[in-house]
PDB file of C-alpha atoms and ligand atoms in Angstrom:
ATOM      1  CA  UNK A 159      -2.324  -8.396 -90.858  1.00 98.00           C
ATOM      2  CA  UNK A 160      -5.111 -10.387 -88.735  1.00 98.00           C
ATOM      3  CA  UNK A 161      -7.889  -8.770 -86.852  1.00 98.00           C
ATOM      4  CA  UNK A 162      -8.715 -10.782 -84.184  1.00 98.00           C
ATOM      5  CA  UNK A 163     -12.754 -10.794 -83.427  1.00 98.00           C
ATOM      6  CA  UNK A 164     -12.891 -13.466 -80.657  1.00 98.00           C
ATOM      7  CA  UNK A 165     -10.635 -14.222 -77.665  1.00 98.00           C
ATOM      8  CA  UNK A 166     -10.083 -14.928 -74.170  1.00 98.00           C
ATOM      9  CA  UNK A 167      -6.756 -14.139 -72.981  1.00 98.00           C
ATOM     10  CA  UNK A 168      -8.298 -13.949 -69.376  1.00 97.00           C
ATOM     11  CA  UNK A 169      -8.614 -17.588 -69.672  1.00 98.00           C
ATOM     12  CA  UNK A 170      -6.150 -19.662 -66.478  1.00 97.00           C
ATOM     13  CA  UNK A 171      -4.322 -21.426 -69.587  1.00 98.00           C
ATOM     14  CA  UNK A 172      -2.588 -18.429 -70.111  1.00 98.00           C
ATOM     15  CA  UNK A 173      -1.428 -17.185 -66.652  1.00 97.00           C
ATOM     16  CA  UNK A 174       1.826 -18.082 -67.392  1.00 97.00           C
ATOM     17  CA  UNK A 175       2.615 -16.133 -70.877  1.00 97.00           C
ATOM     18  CA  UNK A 176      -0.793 -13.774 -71.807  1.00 96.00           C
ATOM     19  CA  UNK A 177       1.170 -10.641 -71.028  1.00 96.00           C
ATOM     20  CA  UNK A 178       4.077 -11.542 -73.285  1.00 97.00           C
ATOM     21  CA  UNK A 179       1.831 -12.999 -76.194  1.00 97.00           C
ATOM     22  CA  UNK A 180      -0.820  -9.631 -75.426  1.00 98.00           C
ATOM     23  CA  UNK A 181       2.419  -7.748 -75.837  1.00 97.00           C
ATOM     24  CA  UNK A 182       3.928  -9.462 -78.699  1.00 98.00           C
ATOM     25  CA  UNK A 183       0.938  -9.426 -81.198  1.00 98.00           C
ATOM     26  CA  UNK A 184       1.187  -5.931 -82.805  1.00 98.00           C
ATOM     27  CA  UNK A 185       5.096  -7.027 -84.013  1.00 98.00           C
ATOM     28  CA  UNK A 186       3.772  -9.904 -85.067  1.00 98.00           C
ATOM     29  CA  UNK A 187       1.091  -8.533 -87.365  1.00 98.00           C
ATOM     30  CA  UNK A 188      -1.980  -8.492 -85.417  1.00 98.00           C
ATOM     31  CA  UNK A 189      -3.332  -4.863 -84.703  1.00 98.00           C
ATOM     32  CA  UNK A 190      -6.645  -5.769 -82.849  1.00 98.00           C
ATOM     33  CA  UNK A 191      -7.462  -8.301 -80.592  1.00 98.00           C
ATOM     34  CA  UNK A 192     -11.111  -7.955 -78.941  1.00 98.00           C
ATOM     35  CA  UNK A 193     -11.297 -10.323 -75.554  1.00 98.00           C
ATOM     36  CA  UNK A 194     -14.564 -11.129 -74.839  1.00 98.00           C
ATOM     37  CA  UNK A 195     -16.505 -11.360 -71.632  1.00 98.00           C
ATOM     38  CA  UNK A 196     -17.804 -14.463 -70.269  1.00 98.00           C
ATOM     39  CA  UNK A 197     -19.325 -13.268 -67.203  1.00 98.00           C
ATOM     40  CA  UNK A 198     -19.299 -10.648 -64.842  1.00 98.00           C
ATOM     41  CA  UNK A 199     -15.247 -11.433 -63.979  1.00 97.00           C
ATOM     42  CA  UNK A 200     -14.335 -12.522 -67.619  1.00 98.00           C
ATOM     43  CA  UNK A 201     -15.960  -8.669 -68.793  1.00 98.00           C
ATOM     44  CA  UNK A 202     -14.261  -6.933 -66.384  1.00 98.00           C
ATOM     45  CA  UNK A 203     -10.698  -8.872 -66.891  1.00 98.00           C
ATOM     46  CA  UNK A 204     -11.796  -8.201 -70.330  1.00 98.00           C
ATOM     47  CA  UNK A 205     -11.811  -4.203 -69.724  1.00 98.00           C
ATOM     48  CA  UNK A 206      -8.582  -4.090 -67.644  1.00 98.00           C
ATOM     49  CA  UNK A 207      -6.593  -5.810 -70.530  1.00 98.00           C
ATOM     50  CA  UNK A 208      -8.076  -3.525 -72.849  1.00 98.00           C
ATOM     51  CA  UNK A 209      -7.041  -0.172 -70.595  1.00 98.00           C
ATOM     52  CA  UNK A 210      -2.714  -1.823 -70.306  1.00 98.00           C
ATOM     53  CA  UNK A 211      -3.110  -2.667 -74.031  1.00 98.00           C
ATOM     54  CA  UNK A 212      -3.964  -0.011 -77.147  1.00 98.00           C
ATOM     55  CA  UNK A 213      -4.546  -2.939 -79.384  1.00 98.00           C
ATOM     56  CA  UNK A 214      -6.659  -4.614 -77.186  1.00 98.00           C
ATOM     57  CA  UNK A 215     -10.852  -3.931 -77.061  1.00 98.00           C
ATOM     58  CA  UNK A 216     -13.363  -5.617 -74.515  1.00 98.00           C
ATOM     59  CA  UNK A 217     -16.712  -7.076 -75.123  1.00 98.00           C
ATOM     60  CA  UNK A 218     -19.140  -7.954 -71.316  1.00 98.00           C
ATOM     61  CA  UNK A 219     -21.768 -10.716 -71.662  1.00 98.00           C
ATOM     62  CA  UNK A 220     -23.200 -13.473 -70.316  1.00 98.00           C
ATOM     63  CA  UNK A 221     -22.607 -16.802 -71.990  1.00 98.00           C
ATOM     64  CA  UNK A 222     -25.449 -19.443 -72.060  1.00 97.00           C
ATOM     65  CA  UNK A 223     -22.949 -21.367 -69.574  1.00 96.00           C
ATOM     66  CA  UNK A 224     -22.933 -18.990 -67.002  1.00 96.00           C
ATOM     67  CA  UNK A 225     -26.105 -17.535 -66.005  1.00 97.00           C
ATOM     68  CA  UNK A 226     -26.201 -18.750 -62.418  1.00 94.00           C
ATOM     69  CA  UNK A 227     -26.308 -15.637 -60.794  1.00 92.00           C
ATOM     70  CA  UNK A 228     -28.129 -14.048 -63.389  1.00 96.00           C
ATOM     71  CA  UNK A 229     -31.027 -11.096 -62.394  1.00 97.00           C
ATOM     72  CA  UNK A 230     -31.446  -7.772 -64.096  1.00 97.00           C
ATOM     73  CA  UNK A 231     -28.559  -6.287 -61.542  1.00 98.00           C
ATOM     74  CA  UNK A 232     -26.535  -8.136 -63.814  1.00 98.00           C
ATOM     75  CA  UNK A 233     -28.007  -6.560 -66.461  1.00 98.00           C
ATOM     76  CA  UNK A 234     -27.409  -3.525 -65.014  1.00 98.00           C
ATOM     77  CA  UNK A 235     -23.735  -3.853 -64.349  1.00 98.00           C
ATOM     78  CA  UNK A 236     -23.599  -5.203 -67.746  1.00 98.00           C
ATOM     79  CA  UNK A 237     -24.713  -1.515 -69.129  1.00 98.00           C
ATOM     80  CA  UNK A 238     -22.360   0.652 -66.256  1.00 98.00           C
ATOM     81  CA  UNK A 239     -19.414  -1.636 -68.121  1.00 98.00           C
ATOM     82  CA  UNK A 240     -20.547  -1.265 -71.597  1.00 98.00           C
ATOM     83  CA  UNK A 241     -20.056   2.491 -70.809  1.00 98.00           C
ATOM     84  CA  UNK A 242     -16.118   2.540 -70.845  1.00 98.00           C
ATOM     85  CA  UNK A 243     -14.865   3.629 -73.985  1.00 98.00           C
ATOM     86  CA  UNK A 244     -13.022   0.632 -75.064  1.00 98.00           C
ATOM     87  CA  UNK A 245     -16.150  -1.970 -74.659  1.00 98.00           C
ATOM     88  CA  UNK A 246     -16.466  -2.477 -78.631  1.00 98.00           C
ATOM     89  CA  UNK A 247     -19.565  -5.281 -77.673  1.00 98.00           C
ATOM     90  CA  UNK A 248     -22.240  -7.094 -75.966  1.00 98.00           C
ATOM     91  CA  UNK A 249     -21.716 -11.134 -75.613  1.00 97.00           C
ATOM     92  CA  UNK A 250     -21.028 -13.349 -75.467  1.00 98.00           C
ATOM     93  CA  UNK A 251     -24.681 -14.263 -74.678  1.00 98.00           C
ATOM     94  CA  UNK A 252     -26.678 -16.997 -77.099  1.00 98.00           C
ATOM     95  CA  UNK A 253     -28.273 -20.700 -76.803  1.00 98.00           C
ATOM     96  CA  UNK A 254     -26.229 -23.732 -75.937  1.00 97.00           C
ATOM     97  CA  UNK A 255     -28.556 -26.361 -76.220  1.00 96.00           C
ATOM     98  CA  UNK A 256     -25.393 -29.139 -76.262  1.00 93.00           C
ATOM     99  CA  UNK A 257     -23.941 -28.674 -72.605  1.00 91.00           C
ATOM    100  CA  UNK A 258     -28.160 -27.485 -72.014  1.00 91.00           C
ATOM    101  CA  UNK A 259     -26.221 -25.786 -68.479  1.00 93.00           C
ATOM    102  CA  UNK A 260     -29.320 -23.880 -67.801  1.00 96.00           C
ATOM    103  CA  UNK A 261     -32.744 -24.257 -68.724  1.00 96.00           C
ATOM    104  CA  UNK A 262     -33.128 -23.210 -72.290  1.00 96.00           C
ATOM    105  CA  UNK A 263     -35.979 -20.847 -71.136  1.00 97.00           C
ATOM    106  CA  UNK A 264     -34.074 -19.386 -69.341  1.00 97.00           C
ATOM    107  CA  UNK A 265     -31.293 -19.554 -71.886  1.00 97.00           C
ATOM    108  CA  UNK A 266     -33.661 -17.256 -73.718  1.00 98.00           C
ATOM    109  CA  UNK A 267     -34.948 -15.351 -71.365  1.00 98.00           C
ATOM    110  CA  UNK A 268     -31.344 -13.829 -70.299  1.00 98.00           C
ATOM    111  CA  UNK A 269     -30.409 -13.810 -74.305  1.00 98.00           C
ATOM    112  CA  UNK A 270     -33.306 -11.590 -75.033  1.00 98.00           C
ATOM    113  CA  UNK A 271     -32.242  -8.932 -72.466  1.00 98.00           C
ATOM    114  CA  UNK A 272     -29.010  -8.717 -73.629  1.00 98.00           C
ATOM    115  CA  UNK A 273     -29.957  -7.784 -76.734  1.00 98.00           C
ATOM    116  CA  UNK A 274     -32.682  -5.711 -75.594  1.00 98.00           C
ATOM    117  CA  UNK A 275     -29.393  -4.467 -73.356  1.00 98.00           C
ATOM    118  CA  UNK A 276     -26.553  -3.853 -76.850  1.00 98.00           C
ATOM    119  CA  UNK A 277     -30.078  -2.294 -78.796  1.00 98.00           C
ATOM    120  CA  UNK A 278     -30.246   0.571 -75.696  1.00 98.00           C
ATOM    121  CA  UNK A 279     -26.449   1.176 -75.292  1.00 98.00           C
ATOM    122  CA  UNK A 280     -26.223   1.034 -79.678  1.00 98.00           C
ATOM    123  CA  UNK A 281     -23.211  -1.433 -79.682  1.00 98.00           C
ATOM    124  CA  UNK A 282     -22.383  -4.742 -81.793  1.00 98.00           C
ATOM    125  CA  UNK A 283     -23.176  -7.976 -80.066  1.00 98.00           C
ATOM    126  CA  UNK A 284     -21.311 -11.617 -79.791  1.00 98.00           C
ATOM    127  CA  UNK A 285     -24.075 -14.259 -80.897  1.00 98.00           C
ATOM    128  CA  UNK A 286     -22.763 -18.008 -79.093  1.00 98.00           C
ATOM    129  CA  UNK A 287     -25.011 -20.903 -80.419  1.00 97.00           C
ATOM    130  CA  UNK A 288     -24.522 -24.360 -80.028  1.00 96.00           C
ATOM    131  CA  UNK A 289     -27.417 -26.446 -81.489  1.00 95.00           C
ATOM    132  CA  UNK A 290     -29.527 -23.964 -81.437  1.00 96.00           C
ATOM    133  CA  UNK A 291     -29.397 -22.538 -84.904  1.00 96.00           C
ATOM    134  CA  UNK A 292     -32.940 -22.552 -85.725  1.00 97.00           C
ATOM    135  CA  UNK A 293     -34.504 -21.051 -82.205  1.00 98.00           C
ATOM    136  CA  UNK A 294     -31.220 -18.622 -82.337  1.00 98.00           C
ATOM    137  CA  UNK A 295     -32.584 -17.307 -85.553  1.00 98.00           C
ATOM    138  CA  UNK A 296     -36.158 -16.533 -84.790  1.00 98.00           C
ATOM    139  CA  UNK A 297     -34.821 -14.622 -81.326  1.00 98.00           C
ATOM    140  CA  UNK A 298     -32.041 -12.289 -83.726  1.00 98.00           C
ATOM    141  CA  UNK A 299     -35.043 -11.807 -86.465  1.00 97.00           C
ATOM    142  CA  UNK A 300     -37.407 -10.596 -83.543  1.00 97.00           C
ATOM    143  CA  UNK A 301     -34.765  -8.519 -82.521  1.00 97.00           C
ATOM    144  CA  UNK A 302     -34.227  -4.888 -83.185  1.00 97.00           C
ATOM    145  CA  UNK A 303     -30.711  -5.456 -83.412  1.00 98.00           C
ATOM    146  CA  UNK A 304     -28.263  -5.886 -86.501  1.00 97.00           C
ATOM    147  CA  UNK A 305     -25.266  -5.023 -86.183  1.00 98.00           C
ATOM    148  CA  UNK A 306     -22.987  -8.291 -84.434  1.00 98.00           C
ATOM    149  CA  UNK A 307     -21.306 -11.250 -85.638  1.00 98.00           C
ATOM    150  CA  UNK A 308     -22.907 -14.991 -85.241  1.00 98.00           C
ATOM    151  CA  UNK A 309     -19.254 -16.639 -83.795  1.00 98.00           C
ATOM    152  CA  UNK A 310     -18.013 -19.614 -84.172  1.00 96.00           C
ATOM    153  CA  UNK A 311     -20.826 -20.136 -86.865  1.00 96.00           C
ATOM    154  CA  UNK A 312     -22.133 -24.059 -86.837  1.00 93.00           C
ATOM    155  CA  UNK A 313     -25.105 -23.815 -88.817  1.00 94.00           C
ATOM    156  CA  UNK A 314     -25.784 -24.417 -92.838  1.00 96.00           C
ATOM    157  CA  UNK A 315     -24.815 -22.075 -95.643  1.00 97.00           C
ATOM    158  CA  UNK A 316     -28.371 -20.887 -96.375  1.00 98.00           C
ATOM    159  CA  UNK A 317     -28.918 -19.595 -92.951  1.00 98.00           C
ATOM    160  CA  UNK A 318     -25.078 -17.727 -93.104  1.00 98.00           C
ATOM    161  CA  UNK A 319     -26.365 -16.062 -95.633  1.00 98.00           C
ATOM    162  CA  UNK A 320     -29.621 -14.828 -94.390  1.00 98.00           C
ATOM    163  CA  UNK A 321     -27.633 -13.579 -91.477  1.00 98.00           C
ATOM    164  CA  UNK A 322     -25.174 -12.019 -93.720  1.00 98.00           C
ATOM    165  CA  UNK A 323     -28.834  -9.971 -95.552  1.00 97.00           C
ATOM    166  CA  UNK A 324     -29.903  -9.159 -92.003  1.00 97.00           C
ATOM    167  CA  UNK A 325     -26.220  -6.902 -91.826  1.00 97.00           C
ATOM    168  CA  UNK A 326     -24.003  -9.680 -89.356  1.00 98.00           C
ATOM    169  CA  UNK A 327     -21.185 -11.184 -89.820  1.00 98.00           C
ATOM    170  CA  UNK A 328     -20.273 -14.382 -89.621  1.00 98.00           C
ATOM    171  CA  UNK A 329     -16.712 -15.812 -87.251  1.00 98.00           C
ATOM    172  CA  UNK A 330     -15.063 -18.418 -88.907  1.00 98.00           C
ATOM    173  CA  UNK A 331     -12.050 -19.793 -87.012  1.00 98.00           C
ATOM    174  CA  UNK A 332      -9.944 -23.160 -86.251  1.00 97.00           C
ATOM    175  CA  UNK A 333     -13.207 -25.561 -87.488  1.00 96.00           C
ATOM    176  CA  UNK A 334     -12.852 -24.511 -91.105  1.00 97.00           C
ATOM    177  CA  UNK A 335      -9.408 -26.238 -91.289  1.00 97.00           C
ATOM    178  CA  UNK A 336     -10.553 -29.739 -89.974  1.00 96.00           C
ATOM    179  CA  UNK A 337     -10.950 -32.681 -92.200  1.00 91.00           C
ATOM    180  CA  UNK A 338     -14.478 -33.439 -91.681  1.00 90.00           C
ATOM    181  CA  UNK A 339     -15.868 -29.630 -91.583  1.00 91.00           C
ATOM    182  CA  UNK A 340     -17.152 -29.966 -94.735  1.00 93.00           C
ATOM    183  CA  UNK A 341     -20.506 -27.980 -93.748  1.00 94.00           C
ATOM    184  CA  UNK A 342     -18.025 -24.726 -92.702  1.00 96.00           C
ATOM    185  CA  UNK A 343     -16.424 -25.209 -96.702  1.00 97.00           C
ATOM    186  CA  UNK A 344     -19.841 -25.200 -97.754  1.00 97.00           C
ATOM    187  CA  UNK A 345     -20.663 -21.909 -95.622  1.00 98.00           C
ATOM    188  CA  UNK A 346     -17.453 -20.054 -96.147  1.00 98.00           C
ATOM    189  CA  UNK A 347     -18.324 -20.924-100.309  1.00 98.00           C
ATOM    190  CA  UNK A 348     -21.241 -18.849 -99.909  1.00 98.00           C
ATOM    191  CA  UNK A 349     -20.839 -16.208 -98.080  1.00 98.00           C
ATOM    192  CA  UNK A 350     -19.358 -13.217 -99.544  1.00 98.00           C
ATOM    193  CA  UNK A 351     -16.085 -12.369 -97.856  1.00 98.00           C
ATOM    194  CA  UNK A 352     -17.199  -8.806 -97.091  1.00 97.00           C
ATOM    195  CA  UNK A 353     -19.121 -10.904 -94.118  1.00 98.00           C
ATOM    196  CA  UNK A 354     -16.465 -12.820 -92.967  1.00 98.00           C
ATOM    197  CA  UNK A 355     -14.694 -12.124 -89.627  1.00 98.00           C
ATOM    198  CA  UNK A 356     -11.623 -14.383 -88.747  1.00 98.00           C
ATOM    199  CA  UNK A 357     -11.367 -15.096 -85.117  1.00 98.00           C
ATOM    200  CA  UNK A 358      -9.515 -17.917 -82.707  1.00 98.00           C
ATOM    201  CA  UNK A 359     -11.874 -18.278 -79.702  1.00 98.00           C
ATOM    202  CA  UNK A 360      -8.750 -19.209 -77.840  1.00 98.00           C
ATOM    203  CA  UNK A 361      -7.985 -20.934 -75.851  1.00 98.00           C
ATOM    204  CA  UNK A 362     -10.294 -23.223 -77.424  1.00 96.00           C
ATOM    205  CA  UNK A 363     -10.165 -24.798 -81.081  1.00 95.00           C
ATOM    206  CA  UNK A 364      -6.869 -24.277 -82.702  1.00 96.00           C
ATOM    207  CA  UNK A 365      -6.309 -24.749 -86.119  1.00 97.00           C
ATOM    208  CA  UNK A 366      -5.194 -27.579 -87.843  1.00 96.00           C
ATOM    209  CA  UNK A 367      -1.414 -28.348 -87.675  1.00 96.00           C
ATOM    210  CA  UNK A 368      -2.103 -27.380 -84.223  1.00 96.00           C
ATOM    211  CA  UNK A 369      -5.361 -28.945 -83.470  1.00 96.00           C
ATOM    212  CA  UNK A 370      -6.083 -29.956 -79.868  1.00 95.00           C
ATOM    213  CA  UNK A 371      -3.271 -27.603 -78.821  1.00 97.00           C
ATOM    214  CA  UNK A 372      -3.891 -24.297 -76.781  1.00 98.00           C
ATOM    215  CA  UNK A 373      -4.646 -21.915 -79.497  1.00 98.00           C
ATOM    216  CA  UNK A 374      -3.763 -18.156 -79.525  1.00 98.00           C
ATOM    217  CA  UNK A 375      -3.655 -15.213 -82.335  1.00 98.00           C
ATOM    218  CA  UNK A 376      -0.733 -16.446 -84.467  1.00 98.00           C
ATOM    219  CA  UNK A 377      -3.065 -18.999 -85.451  1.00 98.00           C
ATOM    220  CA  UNK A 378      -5.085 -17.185 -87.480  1.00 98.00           C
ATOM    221  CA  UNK A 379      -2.755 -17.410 -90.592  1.00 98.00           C
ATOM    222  CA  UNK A 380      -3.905 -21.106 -90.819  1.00 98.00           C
ATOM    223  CA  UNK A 381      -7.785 -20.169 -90.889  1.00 98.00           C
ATOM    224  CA  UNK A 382      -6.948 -17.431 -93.094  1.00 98.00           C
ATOM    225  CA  UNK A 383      -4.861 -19.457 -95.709  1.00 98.00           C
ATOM    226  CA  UNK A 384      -7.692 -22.233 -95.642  1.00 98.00           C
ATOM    227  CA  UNK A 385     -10.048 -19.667 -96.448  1.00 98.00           C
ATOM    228  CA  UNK A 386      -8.191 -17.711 -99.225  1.00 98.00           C
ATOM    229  CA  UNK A 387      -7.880 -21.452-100.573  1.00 98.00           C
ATOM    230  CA  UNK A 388     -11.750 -22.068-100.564  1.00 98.00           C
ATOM    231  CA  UNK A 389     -12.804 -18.933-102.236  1.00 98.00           C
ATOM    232  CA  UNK A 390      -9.557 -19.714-104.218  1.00 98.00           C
ATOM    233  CA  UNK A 391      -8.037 -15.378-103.851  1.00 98.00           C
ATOM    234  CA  UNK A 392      -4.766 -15.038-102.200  1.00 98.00           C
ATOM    235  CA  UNK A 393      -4.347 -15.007 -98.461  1.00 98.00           C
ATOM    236  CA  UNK A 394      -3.548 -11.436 -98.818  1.00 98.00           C
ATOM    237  CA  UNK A 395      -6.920 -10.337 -99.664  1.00 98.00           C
ATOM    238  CA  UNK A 396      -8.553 -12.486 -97.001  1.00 98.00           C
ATOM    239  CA  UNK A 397      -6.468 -10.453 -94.472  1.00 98.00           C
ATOM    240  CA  UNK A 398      -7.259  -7.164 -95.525  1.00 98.00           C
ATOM    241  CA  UNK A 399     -11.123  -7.903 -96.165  1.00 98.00           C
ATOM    242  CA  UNK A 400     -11.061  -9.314 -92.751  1.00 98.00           C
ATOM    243  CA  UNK A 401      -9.597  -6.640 -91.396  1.00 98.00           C
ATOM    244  CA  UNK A 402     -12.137  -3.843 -92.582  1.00 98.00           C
ATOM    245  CA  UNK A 403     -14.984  -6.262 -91.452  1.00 98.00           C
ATOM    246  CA  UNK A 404     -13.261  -6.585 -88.044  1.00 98.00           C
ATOM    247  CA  UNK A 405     -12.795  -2.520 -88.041  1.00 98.00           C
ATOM    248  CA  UNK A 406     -16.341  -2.002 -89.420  1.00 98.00           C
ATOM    249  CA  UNK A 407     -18.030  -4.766 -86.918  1.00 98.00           C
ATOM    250  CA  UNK A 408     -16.550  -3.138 -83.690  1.00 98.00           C
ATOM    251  CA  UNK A 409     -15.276   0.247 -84.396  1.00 97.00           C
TER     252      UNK A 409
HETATM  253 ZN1   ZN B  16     -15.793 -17.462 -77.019  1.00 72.55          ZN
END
């Protein structure tokens, strides 16, 4: 069974067929799914899957991308959300210095009070950062906060693994399975597997056989098989470490 730490099934690429695939996911051996907020709309689209769906949590957040409208009302709204009892998170919020959409000071401005934000309401948080590993660190360290998972990790194995000390977790999803990701081997090596969520961040990065396809949950049995095969265990244990890491991240 898969817990998956890291979706958006809000996203337009799956108008068509969310429901049924939302629906279809507890048959299909996948007990959790948290959907994680974007933005204001994302968080809330976010909540109201979670409320049709038992199996499904919410996490509100800004991501680096979209802090146009950004101001401490957000904030604000941000916390009233966070209140409903099926918000598991804060995030996504981070640094993307590779699209740079917004002024990285103000990247880190708007990072900082969210985390100031998940340290007040005591809940996890979603860490996004794109080349930004180094700056991303100092801001978590000066933090108060440490409970979260770093998602979609990109940076080297040392750093994984002072995250890992610090208490987070670390997402590993489609990127481990690609041929050149030899820097993700090198991390997943590392780490021990107790800090190892598996996620999808779908509709983005599907695994290989289905790279550059729309990804979705079912996936995860490829990132969890290439994992089992790097720390060389069966994929059996990856799925049920995963899983208490997933249950002991959000819940
Ligand atoms: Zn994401």
């Amino acid at each position: 069974m898969y817990f998956e730490s890291h979706a958006h099934y809000d996203d337009r690429r799956f108008k068509q067929d969310g429901d049924a695939l939302l629906k279809s996911f507890p048959s299909l051996g996948i007990p959790y799914v948290v959907n994680v907020g974007c933005d204001l709309r994302s968080s809330k689209a976010s909540i109201r899957m979670a409320e049709k769906y038992d199996h499904v949590y919410a996490s509100v957040g800004i991501h680096p991308h979209e802090l146009y409208d950004m101001s401490s009302s957000v904030i604000d709204e941000l916390k009233k959300l966070s209140a409903h009892k099926k918000v598991v998170a804060i995030g996504e919020m981070g640094l993307d210095y590779h699209y740079d959409t917004h002024p990285r000071e103000v990247q880190r401005f708007w990072f900082r009070q969210q985390l100031r934000l998940a340290e007040e309401v005591k809940l996890p948080v979603i860490i996004h950062s794109r080349e930004a590993s180094e700056e991303t660190f100092e801001i978590m360290q000066s933090s108060n906060v440490r409970r979260g998972v770093i998602h979609c990790y990109s940076g080297a194995a040392p750093m994984a693994l002072d995250y890992a000390k610090m208490g987070f977790y670390i997402g590993i999803g489609g990127v481990v399975t690609y041929s050149n990701a030899r820097k993700m081997v090198e991390v997943v090596e590392a780490l021990p597997l107790d800090r190892i969520v598996i996620e999808t961040d779908c509709p983005y990065l599907s695994p290989t056989p289905n790279r550059g396809k729309r990804n979705d949950s079912r996936n995860l049995q490829y990132v969890v098989e290439k994992i089992a095969e790097i720390k060389n265990v069966t994929p059996d244990v990856v799925e049920k470490v995963t899983m208490e890491n997933g249950k002991s991240l959000y819940f």
